[in-house]
Tab-separated table of C-alpha atoms in Angstrom:
chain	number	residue	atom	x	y	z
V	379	UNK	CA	64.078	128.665	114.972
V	380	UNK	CA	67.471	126.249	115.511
V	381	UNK	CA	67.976	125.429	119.585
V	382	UNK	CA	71.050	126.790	120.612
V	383	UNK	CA	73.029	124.351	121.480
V	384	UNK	CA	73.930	123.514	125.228
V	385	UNK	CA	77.132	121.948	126.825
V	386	UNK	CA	76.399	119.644	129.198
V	387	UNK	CA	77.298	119.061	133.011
V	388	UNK	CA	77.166	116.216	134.890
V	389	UNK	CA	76.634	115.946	138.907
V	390	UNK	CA	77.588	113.466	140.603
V	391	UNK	CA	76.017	113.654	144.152
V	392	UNK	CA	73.959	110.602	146.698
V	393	UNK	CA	71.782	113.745	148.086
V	394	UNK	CA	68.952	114.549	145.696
V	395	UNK	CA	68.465	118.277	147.413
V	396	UNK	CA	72.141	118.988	145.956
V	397	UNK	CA	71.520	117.906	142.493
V	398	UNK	CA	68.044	119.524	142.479
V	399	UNK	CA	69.883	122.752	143.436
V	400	UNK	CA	72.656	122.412	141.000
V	401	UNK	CA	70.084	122.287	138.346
V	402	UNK	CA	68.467	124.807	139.242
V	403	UNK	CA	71.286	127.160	139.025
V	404	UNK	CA	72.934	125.513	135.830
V	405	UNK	CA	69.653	124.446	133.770
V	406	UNK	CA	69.093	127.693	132.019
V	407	UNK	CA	72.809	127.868	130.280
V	408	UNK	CA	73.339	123.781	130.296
V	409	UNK	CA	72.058	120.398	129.701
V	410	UNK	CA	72.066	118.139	133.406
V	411	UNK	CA	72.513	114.684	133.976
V	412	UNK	CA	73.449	113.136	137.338
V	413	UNK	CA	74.712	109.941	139.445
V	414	UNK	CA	73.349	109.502	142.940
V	415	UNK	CA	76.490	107.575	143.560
V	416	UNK	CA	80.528	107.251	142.249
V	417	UNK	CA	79.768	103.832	140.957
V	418	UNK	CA	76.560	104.454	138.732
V	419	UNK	CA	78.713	107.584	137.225
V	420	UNK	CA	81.440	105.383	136.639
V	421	UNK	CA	79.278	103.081	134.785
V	422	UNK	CA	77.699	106.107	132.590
V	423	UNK	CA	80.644	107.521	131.863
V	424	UNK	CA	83.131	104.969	130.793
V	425	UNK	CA	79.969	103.172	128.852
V	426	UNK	CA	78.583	106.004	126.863
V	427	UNK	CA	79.946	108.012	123.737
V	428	UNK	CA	77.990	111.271	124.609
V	429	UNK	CA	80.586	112.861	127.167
V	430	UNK	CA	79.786	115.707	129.823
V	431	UNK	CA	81.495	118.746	129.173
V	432	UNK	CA	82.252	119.085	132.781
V	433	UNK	CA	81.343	117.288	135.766
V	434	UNK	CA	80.590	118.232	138.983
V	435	UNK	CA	81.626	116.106	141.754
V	436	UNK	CA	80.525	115.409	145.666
V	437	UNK	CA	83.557	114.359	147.524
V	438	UNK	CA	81.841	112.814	150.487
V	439	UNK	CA	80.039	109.711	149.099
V	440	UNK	CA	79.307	106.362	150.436
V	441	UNK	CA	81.458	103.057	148.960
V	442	UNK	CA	83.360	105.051	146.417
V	443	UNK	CA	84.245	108.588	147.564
V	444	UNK	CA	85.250	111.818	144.937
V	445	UNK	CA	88.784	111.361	145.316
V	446	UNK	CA	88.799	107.821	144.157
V	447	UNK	CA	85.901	108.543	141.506
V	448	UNK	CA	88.217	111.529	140.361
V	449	UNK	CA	91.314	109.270	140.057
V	450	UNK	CA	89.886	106.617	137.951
V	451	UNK	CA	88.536	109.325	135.608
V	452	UNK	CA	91.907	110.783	135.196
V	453	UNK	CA	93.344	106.849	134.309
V	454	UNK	CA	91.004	106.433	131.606
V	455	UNK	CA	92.046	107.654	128.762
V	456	UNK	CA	88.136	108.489	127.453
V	457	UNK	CA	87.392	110.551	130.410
V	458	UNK	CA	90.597	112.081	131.291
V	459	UNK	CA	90.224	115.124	129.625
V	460	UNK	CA	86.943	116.433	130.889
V	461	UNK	CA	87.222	119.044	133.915
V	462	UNK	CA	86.453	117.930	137.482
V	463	UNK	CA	85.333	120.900	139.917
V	464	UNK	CA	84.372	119.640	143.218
V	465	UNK	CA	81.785	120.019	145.262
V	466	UNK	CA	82.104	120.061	149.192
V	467	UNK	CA	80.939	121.020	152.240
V	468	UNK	CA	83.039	124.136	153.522
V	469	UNK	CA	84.202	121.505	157.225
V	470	UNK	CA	85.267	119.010	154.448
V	471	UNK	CA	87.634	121.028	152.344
V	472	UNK	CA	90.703	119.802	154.826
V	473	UNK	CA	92.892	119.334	151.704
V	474	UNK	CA	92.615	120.799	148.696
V	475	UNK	CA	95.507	120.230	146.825
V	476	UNK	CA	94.787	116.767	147.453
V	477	UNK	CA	91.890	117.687	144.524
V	478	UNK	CA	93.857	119.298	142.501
V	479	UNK	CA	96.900	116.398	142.367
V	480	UNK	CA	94.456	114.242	140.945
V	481	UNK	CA	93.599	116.415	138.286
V	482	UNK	CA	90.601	118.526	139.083
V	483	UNK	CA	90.438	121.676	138.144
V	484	UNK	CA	88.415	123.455	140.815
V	485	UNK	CA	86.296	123.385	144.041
V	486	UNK	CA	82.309	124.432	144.688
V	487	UNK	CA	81.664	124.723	148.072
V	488	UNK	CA	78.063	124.302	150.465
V	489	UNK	CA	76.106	126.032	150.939
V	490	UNK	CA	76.501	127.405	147.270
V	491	UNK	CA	76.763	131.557	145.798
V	492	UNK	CA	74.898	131.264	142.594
V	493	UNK	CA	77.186	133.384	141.251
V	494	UNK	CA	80.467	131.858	142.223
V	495	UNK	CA	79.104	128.733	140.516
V	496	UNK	CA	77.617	129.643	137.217
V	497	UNK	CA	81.187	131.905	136.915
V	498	UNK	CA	83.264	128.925	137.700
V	499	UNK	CA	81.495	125.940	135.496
V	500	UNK	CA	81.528	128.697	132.731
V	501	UNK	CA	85.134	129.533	133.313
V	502	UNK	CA	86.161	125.939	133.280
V	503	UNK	CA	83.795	124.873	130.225
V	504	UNK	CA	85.507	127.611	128.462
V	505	UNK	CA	89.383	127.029	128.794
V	506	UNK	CA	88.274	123.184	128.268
V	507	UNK	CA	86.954	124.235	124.978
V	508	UNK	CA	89.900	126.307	124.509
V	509	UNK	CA	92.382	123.368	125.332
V	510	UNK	CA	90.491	121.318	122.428
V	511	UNK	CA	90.340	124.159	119.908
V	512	UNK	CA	94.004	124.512	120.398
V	513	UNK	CA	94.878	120.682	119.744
V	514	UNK	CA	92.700	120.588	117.149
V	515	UNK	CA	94.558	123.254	115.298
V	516	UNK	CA	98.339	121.359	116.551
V	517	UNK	CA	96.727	118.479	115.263
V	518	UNK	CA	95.823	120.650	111.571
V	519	UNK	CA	99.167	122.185	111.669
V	520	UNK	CA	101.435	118.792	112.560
V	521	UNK	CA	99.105	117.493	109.171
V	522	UNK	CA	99.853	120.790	107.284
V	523	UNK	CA	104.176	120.592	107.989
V	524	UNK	CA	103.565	116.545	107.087
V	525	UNK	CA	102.793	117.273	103.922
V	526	UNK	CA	105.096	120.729	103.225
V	527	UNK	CA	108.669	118.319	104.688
V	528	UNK	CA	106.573	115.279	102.156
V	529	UNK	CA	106.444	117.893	99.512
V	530	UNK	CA	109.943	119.586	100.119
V	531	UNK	CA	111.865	115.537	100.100
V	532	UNK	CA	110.228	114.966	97.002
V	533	UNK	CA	111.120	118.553	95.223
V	534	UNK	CA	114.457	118.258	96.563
V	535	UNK	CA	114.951	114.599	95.529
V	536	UNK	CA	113.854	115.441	91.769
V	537	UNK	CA	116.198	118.180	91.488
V	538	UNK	CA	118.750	116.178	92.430
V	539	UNK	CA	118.486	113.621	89.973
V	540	UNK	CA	117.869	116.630	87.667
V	541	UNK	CA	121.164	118.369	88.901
V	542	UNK	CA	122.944	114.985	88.489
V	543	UNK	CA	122.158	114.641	84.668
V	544	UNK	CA	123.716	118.471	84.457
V	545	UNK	CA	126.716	117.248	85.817
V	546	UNK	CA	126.841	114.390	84.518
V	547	UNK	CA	126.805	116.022	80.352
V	548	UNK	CA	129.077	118.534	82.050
V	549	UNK	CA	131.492	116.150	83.009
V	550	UNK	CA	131.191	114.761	79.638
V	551	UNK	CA	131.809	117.665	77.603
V	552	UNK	CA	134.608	118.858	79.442
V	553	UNK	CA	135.965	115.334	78.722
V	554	UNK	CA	135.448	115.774	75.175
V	555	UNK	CA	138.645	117.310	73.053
V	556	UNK	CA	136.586	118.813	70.122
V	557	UNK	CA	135.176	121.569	72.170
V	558	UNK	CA	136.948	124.685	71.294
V	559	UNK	CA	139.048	126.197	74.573
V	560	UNK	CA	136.674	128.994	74.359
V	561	UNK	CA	133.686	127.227	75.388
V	562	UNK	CA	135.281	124.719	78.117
V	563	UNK	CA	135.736	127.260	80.855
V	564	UNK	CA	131.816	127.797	80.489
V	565	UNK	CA	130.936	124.405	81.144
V	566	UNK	CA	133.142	124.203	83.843
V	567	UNK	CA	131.003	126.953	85.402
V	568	UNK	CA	128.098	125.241	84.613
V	569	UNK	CA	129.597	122.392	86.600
V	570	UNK	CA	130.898	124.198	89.520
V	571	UNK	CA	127.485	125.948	89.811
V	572	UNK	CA	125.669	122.418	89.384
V	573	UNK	CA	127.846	121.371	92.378
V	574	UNK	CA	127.044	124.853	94.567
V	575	UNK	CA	123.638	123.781	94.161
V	576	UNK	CA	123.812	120.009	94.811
V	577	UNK	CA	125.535	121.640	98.081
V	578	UNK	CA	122.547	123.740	99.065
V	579	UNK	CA	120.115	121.198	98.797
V	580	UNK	CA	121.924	118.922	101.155
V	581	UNK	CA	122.716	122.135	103.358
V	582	UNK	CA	118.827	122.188	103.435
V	583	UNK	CA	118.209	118.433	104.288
V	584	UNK	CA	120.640	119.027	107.015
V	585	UNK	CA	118.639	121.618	108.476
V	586	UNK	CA	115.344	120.200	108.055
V	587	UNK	CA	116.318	116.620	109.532
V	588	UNK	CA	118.365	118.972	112.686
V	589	UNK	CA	114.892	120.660	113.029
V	590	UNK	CA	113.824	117.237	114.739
V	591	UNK	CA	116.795	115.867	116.237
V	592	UNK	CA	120.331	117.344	117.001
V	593	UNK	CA	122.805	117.690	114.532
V	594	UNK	CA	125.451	114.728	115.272
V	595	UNK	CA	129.204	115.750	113.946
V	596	UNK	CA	131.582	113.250	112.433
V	597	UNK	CA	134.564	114.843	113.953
V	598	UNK	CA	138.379	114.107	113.126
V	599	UNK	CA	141.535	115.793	113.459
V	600	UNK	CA	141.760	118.210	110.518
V	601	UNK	CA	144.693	120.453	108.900
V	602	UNK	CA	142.963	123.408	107.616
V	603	UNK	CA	145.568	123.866	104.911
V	604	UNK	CA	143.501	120.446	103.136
V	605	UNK	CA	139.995	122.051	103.236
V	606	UNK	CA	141.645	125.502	101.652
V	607	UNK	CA	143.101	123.843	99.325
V	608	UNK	CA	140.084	122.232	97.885
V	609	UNK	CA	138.396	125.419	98.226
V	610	UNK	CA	140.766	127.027	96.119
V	611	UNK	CA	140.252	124.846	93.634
V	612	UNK	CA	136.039	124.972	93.777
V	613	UNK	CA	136.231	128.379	93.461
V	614	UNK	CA	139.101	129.995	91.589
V	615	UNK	CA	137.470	129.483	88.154
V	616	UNK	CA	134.562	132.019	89.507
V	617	UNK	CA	136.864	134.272	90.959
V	618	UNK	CA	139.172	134.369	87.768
V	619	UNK	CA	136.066	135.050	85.652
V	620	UNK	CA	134.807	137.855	87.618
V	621	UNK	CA	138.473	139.451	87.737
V	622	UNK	CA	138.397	138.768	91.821
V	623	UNK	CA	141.647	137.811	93.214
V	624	UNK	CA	141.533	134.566	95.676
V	625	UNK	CA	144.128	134.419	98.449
V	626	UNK	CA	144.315	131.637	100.765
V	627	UNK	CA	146.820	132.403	104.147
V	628	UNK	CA	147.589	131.184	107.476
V	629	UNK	CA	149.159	132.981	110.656
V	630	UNK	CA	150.675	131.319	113.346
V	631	UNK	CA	151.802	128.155	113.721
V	632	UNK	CA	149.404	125.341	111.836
V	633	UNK	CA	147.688	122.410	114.293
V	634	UNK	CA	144.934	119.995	113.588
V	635	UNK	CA	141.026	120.981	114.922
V	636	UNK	CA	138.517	118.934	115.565
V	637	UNK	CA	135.767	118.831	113.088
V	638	UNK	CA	133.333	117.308	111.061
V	639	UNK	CA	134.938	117.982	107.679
V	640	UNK	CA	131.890	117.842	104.997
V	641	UNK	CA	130.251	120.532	106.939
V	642	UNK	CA	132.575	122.548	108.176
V	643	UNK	CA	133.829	122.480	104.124
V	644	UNK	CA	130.204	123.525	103.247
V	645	UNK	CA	129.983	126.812	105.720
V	646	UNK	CA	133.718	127.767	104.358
V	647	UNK	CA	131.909	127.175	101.037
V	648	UNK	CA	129.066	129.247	101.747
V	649	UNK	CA	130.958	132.582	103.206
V	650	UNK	CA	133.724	132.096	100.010
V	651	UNK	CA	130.483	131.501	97.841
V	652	UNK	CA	128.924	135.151	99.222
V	653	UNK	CA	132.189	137.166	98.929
V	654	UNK	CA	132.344	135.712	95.913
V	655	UNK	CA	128.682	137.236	94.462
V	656	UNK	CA	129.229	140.619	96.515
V	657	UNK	CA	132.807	141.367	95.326
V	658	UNK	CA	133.068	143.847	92.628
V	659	UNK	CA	135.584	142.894	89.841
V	660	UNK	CA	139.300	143.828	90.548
V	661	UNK	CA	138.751	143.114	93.927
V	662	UNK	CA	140.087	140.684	96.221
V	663	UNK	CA	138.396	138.087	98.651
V	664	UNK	CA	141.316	136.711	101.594
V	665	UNK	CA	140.614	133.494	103.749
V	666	UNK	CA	142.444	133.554	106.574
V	667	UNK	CA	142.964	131.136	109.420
V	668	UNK	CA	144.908	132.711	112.653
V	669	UNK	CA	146.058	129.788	114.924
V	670	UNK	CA	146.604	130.930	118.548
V	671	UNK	CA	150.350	130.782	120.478
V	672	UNK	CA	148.614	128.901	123.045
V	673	UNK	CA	146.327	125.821	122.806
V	674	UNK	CA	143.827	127.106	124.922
V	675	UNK	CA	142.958	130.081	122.920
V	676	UNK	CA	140.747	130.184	119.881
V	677	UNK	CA	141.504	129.432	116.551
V	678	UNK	CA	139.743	132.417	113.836
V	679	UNK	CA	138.764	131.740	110.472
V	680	UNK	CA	138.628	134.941	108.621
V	681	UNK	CA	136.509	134.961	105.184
V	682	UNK	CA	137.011	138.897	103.901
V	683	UNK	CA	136.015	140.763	101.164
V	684	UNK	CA	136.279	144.150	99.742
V	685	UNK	CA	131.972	144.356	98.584
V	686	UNK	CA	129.347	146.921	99.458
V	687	UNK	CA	129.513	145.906	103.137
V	688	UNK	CA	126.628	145.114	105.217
V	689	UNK	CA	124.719	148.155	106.951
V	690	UNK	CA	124.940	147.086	111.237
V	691	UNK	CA	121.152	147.159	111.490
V	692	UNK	CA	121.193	143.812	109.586
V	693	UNK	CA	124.044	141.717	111.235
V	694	UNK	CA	121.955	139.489	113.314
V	695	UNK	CA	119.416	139.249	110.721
V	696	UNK	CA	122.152	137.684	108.299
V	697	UNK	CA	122.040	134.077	110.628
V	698	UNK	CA	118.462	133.601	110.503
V	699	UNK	CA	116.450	131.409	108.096
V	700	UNK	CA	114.414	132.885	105.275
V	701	UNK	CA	115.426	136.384	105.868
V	702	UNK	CA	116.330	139.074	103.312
V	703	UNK	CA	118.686	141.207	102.764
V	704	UNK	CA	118.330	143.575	99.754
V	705	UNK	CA	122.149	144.336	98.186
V	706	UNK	CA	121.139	146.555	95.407
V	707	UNK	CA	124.303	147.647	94.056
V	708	UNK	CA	124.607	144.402	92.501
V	709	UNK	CA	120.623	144.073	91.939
V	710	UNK	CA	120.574	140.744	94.285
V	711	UNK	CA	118.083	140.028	96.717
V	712	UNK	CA	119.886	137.677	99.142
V	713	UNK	CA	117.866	135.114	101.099
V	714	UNK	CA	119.833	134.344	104.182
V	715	UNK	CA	119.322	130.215	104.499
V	716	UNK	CA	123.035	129.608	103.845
V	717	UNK	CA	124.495	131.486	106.442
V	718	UNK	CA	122.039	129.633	108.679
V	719	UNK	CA	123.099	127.013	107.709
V	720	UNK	CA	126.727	128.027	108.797
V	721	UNK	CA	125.412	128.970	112.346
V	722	UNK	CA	123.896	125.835	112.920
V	723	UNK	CA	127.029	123.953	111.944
V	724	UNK	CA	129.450	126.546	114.002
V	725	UNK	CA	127.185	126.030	117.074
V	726	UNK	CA	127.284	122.556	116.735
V	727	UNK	CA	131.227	122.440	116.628
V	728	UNK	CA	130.736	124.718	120.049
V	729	UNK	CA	131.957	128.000	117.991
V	730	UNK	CA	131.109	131.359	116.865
V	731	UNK	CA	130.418	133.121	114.253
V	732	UNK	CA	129.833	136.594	113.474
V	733	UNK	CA	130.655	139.607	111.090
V	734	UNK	CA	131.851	142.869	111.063
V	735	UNK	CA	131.992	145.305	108.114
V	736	UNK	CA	135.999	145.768	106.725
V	737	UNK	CA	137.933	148.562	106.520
V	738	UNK	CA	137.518	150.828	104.100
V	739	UNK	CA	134.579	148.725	102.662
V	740	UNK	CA	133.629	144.781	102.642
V	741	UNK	CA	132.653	142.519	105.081
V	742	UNK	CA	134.539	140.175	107.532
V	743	UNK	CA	133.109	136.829	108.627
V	744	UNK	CA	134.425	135.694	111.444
V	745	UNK	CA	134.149	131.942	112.644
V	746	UNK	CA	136.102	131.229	116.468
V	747	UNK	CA	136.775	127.567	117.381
């Protein structure tokens, strides 16, 4: 038959009748071992690779008392993670979170309930071996997202390269003048979608490198009329090949915002890129900026479509990572990264951004500055 196997306490004590006692209560459930003084368990402790569970420990001891034993236990790194409970006479507990500042975890006190201190070592032992367990498994899990970001930089940096070469015959073909007219838009689209996707993948990087640190903005005093114009021209070929009508507008008188231009152009990208896929064809897809009469108001960036809508239940889903939303009318299972992405970038900038269904149907995105 296997021995079950037995923490182990250790007393520290200079009166014999104590430990005897202790052991006598504890020796059934636990392995003992004991100092008559702070020094000798000083000496065990820091010199030995077979560690107490717990220890027990007298306060009132001659040359080195508990306290100072206590302390030096809690400044070496080998021994400052085993639980201290300690043991005193009832005259001599005059401060007890004097005990408990340097890092023990409980008192005993004399003459002892055996009860009160088989409950208490077993309490103690058992949180302490829940404390490990659960830095063992941060330790397993900090290993496990290692090697998931390791994996995830290497996929993304292949498909890259991958996406690169598409773009890169793209570019080429379009160059070429023996294509027939017929066939160029297509590679354009290829290209264009090549480029959405080089997008995403950076959009992703983004994220996964703001997961650790915060997201720092290269800001600079922008005309909004610029990044809708180069919008326009990302996206018109899609929108003229799904018979969706692009408009482009401003209200209001136009002023420069501060913002970091590549990413604000990348959420603008993401909620035209959307309206885009959920618009049905003969529809028409408006982005709007609205500039306020006075500076202190907010500026709006409207991105509006005339799709299927978006039922209320799943607004705030729509900003979280990884979550889906099924739009079945156009069979496409939409996994909401991007418009995390845009929510990350809007908060950043000190915005907001939210979305409303339209009127009769469609959604509006709204993004305030």
């Amino acid at each position: 038959m296997i021995e079950e196997y037995k923490k182990t306490i250790f007393i520290v004590d200079d009166t014999t009748e104590i430990i005897d006692i202790l052991e006598t209560i504890l020796s059934k459930d636990y392995n003992i071992k004991f100092a008559l003084n702070g020094e000798k368990a000083l000496k065990k402790l820091f010199g030995s690779n077979d560690l107490p569970d717990l220890i027990l420990l007298d306060i009132m001891m001659p040359e080195i008392n508990g306290y100072d034993v206590c302390k030096r236990l809690k400044e070496n790194e080998k021994t400052q993670q085993i639980p201290v409970i300690f043991v005193s006479a009832m005259d001599e507990v005059d401060d007890e979170t004097k005990g408990f500042n340097l890092g023990a975890v409980d008192y005993i006190t004399k003459p002892f309930n055996t009860a009160i201190v088989k409950t208490r070592v077993k309490t103690h032992i058992e949180l302490s071996e829940a404390r490990k367990t659960l830095e063992r498994n941060n330790e397993q899990l900090k290993s496990v997202l290692k090697l998931r970001e390791d994996m995830a930089d290497m996929i993304m940096h292949d498909m890259r390269n991958m996406l690169g070469t598409i773009m890169g015959y793209s570019d080429l073909l379009i160059a070429k003048h023996d294509i027939p007219s017929k066939y160029i838009k297509y590679v354009q689209n290829i290209h264009t979608q090549s480029q959405h996707l080089n997008s995403f993948l950076n959009d992703m990087l983004i994220m996964a490198k703001t997961e650790k640190t915060q997201l720092v903005l290269n800001r600079s005093l922008v005309d909004l009329s610029h990044i809708f114009y180069f919008l326009e021209s990302v996206h018109s070929i899609v929108a003229s090949s799904k018979g969706i009508r692009l408009v482009f507008e401003s209200i209001g008188d136009p002023r420069c915002i501060s913002l970091d231009v590549k990413l604000f152009q990348r959420v603008l990208d993401n909620l035209i890129s959307n309206a885009l896929k959920f618009s049905p064809p003969e529809s028409k897809v408006v982005v709007k900026a609205e500039y306020p009469q006075l500076e202190t108001d907010k500026t709006r960036i409207y991105v509006i479509d005339e799709g299927m809508g978006i039922p209320e239940e799943h607004h705030n889903r729509l900003f979280k990572k990884f979550e889906i939303i099924e739009a079945k009318a156009h069979g496409v299972h939409q996994i909401g990264f991007g418009l995390a992405f845009c929510k990350m970038v809007v908060d950043a900038h000190n915005g907001n951004i939210f979305v409303k269904n339209n009127s009769p149907t469609g959604a509006v995105f709204t993004i305030e500055l």
